[in-house]
Short mmCIF file of C-alpha atoms and ligand atoms in Angstrom, two decimals:
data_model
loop_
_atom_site.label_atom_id
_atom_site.label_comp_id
_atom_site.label_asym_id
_atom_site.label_seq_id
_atom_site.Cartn_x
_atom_site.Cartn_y
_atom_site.Cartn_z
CA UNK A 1 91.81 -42.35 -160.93
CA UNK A 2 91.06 -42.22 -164.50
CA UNK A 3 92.92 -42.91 -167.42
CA UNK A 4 95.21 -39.38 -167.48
CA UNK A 5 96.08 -40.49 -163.67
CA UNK A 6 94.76 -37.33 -161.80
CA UNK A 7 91.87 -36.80 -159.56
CA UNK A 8 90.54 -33.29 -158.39
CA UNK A 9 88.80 -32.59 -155.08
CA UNK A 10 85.00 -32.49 -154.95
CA UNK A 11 82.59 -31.47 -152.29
CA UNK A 12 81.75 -34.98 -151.58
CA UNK A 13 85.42 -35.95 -151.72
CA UNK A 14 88.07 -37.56 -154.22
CA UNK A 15 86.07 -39.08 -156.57
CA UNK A 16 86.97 -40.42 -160.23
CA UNK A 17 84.54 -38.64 -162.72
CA UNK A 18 85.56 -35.11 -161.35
CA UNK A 19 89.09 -34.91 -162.71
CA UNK A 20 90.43 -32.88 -164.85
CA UNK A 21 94.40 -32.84 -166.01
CA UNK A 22 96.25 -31.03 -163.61
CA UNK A 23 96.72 -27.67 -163.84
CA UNK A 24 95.18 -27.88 -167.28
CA UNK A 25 92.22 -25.90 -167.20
CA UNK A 26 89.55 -27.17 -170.03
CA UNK A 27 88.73 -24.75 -172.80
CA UNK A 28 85.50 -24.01 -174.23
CA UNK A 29 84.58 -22.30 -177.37
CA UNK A 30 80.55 -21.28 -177.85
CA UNK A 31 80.49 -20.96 -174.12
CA UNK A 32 78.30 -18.25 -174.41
CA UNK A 33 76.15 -20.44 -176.90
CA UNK A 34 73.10 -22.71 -176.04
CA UNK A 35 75.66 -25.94 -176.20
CA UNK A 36 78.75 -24.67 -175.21
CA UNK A 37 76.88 -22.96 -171.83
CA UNK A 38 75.60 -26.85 -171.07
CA UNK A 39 79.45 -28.30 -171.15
CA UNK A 40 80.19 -24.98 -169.14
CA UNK A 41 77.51 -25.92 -166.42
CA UNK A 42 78.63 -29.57 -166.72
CA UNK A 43 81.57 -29.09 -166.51
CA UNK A 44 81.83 -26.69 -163.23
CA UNK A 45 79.41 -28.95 -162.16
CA UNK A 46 82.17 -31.35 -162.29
CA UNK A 47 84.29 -28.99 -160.46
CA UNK A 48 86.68 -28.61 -163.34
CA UNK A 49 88.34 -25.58 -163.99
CA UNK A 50 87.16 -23.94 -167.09
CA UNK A 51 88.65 -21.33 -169.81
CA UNK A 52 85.97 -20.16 -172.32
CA UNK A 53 86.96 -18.85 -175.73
CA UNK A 54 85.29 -15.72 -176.04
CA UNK A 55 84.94 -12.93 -178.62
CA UNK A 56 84.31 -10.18 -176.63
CA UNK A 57 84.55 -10.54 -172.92
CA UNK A 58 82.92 -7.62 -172.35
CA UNK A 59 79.29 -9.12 -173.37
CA UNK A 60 76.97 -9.70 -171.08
CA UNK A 61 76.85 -13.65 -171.59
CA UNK A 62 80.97 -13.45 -171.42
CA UNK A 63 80.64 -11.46 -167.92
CA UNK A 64 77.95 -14.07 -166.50
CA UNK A 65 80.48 -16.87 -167.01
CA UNK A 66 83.64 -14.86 -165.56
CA UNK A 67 81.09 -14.20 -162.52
CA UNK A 68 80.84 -17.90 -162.34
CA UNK A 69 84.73 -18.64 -162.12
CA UNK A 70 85.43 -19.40 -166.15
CA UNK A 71 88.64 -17.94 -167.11
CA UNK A 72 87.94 -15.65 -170.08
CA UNK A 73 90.27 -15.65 -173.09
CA UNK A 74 89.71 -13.98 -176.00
CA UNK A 75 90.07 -14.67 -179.43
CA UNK A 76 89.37 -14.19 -182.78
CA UNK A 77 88.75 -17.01 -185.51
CA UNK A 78 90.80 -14.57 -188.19
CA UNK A 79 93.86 -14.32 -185.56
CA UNK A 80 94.62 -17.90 -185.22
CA UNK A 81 97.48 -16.67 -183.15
CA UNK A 82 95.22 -15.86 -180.07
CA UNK A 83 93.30 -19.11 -180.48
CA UNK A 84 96.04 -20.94 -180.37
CA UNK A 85 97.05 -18.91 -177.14
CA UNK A 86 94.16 -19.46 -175.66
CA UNK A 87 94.29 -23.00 -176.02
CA UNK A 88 98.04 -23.13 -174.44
CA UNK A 89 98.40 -25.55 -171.09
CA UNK A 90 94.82 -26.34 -171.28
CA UNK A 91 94.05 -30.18 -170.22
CA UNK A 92 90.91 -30.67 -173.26
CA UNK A 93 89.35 -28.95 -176.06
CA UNK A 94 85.38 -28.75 -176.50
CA UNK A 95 84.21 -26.56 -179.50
CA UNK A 96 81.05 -26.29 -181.60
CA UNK A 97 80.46 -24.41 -184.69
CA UNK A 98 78.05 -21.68 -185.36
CA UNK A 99 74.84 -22.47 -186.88
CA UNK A 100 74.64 -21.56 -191.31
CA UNK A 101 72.04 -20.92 -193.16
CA UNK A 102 73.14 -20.37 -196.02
CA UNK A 103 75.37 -22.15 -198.16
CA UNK A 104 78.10 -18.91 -197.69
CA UNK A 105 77.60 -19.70 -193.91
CA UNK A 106 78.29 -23.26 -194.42
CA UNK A 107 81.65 -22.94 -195.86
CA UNK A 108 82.94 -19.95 -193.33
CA UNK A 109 81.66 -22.61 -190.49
CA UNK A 110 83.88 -25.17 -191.70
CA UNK A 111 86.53 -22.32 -191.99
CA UNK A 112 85.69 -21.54 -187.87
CA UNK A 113 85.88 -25.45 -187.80
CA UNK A 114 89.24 -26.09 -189.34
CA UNK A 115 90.75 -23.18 -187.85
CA UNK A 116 89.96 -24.20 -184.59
CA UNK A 117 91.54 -27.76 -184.83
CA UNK A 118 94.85 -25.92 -186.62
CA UNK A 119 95.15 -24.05 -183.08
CA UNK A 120 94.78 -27.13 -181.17
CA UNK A 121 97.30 -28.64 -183.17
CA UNK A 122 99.37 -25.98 -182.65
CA UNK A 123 98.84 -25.74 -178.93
CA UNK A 124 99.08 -29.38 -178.46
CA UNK A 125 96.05 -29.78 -177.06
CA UNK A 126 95.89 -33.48 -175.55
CA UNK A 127 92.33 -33.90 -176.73
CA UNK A 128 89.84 -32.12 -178.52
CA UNK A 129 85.72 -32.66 -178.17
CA UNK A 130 83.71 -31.09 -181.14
CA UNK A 131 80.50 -31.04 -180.61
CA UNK A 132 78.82 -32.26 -184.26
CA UNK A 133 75.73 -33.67 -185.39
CA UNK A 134 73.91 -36.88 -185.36
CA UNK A 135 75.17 -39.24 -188.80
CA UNK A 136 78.31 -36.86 -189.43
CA UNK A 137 80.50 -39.70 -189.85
CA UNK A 138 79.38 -39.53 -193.31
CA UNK A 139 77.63 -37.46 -196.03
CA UNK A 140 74.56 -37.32 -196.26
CA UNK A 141 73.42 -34.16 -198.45
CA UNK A 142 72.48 -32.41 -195.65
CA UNK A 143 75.00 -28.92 -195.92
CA UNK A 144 75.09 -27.99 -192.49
CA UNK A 145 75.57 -31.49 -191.66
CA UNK A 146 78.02 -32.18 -194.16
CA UNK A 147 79.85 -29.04 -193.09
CA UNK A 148 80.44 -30.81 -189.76
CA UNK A 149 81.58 -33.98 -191.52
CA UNK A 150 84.59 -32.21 -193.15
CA UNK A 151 85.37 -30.77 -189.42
CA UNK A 152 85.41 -34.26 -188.02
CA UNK A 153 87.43 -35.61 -191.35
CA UNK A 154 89.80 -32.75 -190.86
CA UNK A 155 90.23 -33.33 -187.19
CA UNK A 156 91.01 -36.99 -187.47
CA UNK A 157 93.47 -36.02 -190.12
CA UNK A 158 95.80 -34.25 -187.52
CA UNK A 159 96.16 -37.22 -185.19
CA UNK A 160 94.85 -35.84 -182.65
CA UNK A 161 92.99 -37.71 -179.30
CA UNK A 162 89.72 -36.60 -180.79
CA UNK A 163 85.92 -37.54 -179.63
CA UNK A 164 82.96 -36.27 -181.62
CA UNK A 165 79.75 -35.60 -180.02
CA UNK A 166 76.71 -35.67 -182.31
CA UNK A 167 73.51 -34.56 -181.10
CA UNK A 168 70.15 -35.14 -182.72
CA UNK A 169 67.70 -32.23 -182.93
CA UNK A 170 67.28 -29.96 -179.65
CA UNK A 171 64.37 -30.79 -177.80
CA UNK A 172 64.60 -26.99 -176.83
CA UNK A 173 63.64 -26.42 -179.90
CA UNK A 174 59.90 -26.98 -178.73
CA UNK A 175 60.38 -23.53 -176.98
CA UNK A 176 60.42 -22.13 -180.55
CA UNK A 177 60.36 -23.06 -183.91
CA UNK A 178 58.86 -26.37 -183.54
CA UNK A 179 56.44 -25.28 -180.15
CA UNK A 180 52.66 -26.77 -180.42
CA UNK A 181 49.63 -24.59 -179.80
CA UNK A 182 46.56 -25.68 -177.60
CA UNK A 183 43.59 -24.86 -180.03
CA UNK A 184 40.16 -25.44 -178.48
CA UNK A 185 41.15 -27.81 -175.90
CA UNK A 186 43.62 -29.38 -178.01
CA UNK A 187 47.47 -29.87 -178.25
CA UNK A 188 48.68 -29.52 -181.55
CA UNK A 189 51.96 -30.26 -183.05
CA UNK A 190 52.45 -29.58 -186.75
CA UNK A 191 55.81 -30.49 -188.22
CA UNK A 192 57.25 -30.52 -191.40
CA UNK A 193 57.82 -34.50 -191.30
CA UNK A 194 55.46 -37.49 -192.30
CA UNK A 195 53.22 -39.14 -189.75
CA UNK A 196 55.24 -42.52 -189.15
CA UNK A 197 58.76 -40.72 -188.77
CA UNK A 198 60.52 -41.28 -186.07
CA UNK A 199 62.60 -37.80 -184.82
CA UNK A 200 65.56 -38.29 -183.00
CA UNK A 201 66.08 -35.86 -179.90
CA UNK A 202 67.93 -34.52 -177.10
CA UNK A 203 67.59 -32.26 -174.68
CA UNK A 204 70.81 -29.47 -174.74
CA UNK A 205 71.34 -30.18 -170.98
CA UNK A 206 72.29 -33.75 -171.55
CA UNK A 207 74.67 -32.45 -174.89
CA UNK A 208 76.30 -30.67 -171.66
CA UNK A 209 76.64 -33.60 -169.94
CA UNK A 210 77.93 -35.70 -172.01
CA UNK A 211 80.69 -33.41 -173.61
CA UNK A 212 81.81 -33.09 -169.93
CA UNK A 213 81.82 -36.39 -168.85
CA UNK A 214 84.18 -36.92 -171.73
CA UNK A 215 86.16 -33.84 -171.33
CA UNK A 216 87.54 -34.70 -167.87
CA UNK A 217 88.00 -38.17 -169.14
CA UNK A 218 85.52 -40.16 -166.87
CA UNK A 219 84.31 -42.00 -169.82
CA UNK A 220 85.55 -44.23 -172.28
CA UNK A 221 83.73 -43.06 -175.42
CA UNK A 222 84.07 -46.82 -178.26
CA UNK A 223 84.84 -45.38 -181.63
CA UNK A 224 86.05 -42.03 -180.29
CA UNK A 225 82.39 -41.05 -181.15
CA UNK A 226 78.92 -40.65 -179.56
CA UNK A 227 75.81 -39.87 -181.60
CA UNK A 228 73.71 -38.13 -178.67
CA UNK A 229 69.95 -39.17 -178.54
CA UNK A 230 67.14 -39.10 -175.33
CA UNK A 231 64.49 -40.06 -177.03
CA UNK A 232 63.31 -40.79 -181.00
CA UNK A 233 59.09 -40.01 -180.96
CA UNK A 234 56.41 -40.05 -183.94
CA UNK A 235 54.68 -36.48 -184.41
CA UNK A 236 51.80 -38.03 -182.79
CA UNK A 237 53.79 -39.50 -179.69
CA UNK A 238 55.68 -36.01 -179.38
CA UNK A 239 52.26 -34.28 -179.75
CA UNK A 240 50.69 -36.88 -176.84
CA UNK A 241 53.67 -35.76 -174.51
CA UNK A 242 52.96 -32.26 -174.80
CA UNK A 243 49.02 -33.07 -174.00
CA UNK A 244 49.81 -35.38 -171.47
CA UNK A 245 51.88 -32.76 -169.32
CA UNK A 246 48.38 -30.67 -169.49
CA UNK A 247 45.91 -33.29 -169.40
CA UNK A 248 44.61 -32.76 -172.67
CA UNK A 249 44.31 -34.55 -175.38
CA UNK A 250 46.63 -34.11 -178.43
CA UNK A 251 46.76 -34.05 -182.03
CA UNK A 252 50.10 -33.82 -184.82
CA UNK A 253 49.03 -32.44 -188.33
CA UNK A 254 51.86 -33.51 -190.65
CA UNK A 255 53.01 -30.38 -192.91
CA UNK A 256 54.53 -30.64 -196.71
CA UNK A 257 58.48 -29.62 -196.62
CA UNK A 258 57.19 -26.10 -198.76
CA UNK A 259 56.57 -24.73 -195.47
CA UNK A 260 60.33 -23.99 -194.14
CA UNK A 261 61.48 -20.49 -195.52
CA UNK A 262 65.29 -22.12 -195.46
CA UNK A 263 66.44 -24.85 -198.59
CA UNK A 264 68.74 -26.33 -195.67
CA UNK A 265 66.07 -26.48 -193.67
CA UNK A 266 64.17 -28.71 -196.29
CA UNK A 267 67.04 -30.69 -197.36
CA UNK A 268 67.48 -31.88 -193.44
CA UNK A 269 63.82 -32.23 -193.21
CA UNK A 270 63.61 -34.52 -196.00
CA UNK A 271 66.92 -36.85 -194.66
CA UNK A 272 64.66 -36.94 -191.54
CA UNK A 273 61.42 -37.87 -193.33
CA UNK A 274 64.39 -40.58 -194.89
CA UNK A 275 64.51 -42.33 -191.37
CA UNK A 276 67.18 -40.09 -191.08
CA UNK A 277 70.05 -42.20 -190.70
CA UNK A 278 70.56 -45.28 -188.74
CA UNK A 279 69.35 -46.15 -185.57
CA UNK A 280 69.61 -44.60 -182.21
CA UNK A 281 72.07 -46.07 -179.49
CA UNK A 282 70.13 -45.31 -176.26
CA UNK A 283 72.10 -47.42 -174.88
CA UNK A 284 75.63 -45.88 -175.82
CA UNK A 285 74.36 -42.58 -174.23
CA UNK A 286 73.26 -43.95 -171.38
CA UNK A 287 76.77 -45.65 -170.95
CA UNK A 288 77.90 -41.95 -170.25
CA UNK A 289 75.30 -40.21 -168.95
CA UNK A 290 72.87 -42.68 -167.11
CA UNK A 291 70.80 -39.17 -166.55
CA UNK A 292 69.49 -38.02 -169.85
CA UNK A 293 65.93 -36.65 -170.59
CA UNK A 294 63.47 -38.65 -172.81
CA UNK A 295 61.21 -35.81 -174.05
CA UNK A 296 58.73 -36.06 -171.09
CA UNK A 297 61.44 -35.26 -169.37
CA UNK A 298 62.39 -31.93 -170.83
CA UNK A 299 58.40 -31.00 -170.74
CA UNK A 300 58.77 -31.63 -166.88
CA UNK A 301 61.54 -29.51 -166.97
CA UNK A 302 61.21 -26.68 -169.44
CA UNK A 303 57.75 -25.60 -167.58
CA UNK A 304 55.82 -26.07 -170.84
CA UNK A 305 52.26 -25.55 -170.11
CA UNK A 306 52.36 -24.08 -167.09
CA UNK A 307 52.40 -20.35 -167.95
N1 NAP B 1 69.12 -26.73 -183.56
C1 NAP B 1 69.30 -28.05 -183.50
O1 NAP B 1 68.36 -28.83 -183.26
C2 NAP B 1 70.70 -28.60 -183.71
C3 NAP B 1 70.92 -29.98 -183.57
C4 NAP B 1 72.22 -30.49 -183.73
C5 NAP B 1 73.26 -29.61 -184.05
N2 NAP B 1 73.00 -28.28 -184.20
C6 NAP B 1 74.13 -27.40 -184.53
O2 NAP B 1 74.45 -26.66 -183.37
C7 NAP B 1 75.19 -25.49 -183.75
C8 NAP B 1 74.64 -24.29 -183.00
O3 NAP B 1 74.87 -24.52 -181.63
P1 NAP B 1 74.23 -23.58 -180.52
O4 NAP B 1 72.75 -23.54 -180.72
O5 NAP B 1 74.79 -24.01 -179.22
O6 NAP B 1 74.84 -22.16 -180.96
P2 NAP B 1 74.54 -20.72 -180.33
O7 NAP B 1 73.70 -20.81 -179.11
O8 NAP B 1 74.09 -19.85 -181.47
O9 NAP B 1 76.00 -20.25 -179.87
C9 NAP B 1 77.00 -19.94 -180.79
C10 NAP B 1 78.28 -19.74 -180.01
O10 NAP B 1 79.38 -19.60 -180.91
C11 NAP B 1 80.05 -18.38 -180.61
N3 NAP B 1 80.65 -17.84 -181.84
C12 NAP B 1 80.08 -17.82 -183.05
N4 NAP B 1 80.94 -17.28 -183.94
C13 NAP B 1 82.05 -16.96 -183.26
C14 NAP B 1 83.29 -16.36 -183.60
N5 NAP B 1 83.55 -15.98 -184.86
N6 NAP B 1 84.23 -16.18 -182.65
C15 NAP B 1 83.97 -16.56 -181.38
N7 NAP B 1 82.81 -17.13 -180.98
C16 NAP B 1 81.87 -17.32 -181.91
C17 NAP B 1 78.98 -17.48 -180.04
O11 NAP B 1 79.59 -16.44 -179.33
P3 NAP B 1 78.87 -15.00 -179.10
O12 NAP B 1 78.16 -15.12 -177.78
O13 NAP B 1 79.99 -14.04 -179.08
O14 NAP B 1 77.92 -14.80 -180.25
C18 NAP B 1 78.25 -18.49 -179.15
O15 NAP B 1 78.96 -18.73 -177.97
C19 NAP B 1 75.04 -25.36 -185.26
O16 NAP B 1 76.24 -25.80 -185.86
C20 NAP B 1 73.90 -26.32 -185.58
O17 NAP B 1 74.00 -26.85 -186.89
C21 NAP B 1 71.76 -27.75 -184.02
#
């Protein structure tokens, strides 16, 4: 029995971490989105019933969940009237915030932000999860960071049960914009960050996990805050993980900040090159989810390397 005092059935029986409140179902927003899909997996995972906050329920993404049992609801961010709908009876909260660019896309995602905690206030939702980023608990320069900061200030302003989760870079990211090369025989990894930086990262499945485990309430989070990290790495450790999933050997070419087309993009860069904040708490995550993926891990998984 967990803290709310309800327990849901599971296939292996009654069992404490796969409750949810009763008859609430728990409402996603960005569902259809790299994070929000991992607390939607998680989370039926969990066997919790699930209502994501969709803008069009017609999209492909949208049908794939409602396939999967997810209630669809729809809203939109400039009708606060059918978020706040949306989010009526439901047991928990989770939302993230679209990714900005810009400094124009900074302020309309603390507008998405704040007008998603306004519904929840309205709705008296009985506890909200927003998913923010690593160090938001203060300002730090960084705009899309500090965009999530005034979320998280605004949200404790309403008194609110709140919890923020704040995830460190995506190891997915690997898949893409940060993805080494093999060049003769060789792993590279080239990275806009200085040789003895440590990065802090996590792998989006684990995000999933832990916004779940502390959506259903099967976790005590200390601080009503968890800054979510699987592993912190060196270029040259991140580049020997890469090589050492294909036997070869590796090498990480450290690149000057001029390279990134995006001034946000620098600015976080440089906070990272920084240290980028305090320390990780493995530990704290681990509390949660006793699962999560150091980046060897997420090679293992992603299939890296073996195309
Ligand atoms: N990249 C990193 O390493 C990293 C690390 C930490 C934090 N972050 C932060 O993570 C966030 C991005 O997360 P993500 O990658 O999970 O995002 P994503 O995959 O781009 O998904 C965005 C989600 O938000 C939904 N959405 C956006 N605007 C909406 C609107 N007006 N109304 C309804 N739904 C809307 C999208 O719905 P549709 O399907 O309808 O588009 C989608 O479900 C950014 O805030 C970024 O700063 C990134």
């Amino acid at each position: 029995m967990n803290q709310l005092g309800f327990v849901a059935w599971g296939d292996e029986g009654w069992r404490d971490d796969m409750v949810t409140r009763e008859n609430g179902a728990i409402a996603v927003f960005g569902g259809t989105g790299q994070q929000g899909g991992a607390v939607v997996d998680a989370l039926l995972g969990r066997g919790a019933r699930v209502r994501a906050l969709v803008r069009d329920p017609g999209a492909d993404r949208a049908r794939a969940l409602g396939a999967r049992g997810v209630e669809l609801a729809t809203v939109r961010i400039d009708d606060p009237g059918s978020v706040v709908a949306a989010l009526e009876g439901v047991g928990a909260f989770y939302f993230m915030t679209p990714e900005a660019n810009s400094l124009e896309e900074v302020e309309e995602e603390v507008r998405v932000g704040v007008g998603l905690v306004d519904a929840a206030v309205a709705a008296r939702v009985p506890h909200v999860v927003f998913n923010s980023v690593f160090g938001a608990d203060r300002e730090t320069g960084v705009p899309h960071h500090d965009s999530k900061h005034r979320i998280e200030e605004w949200l404790k302003g309403t008194g609110l049960r709140a919890t923020m989760v704040r995830p460190a870079a995506f190891m997915e990211n690997f898949a893409t914009v940060m993805a080494p090369s093999v060049e003769e025989g060789v792993v590279v990894l080239r990275l806009p960050l200085p040789e003895d930086v440590a990065l802090k990262l996590i792998s989006i499945r684990d995000i999933g996990l832990v916004a779940a485990a502390v959506l259903v309430g099967a976790v005590d989070v200390p601080g009503g805050a968890v800054e979510v990290v699987g592993d912190e790495l060196t270029g040259a450790q991140m580049a020997a993980a890469f090589g050492a999933r294909v036997g070869l050997p590796s090498r990480y070419e450290a690149l000057p900040l001029s390279v990134l087309g995006n001034e946000l993009d620098r600015v976080m860069f440089r906070q990272f090159a920084e240290g980028g904040g305090r320390a990780a708490d493995f530990a704290a995550v681990r509390a949660i989810e006793p699962s999560v993926w150091g980046l060897e891990e997420w090679i293992r998984s992603s299939g890296w390397g073996e195309e």
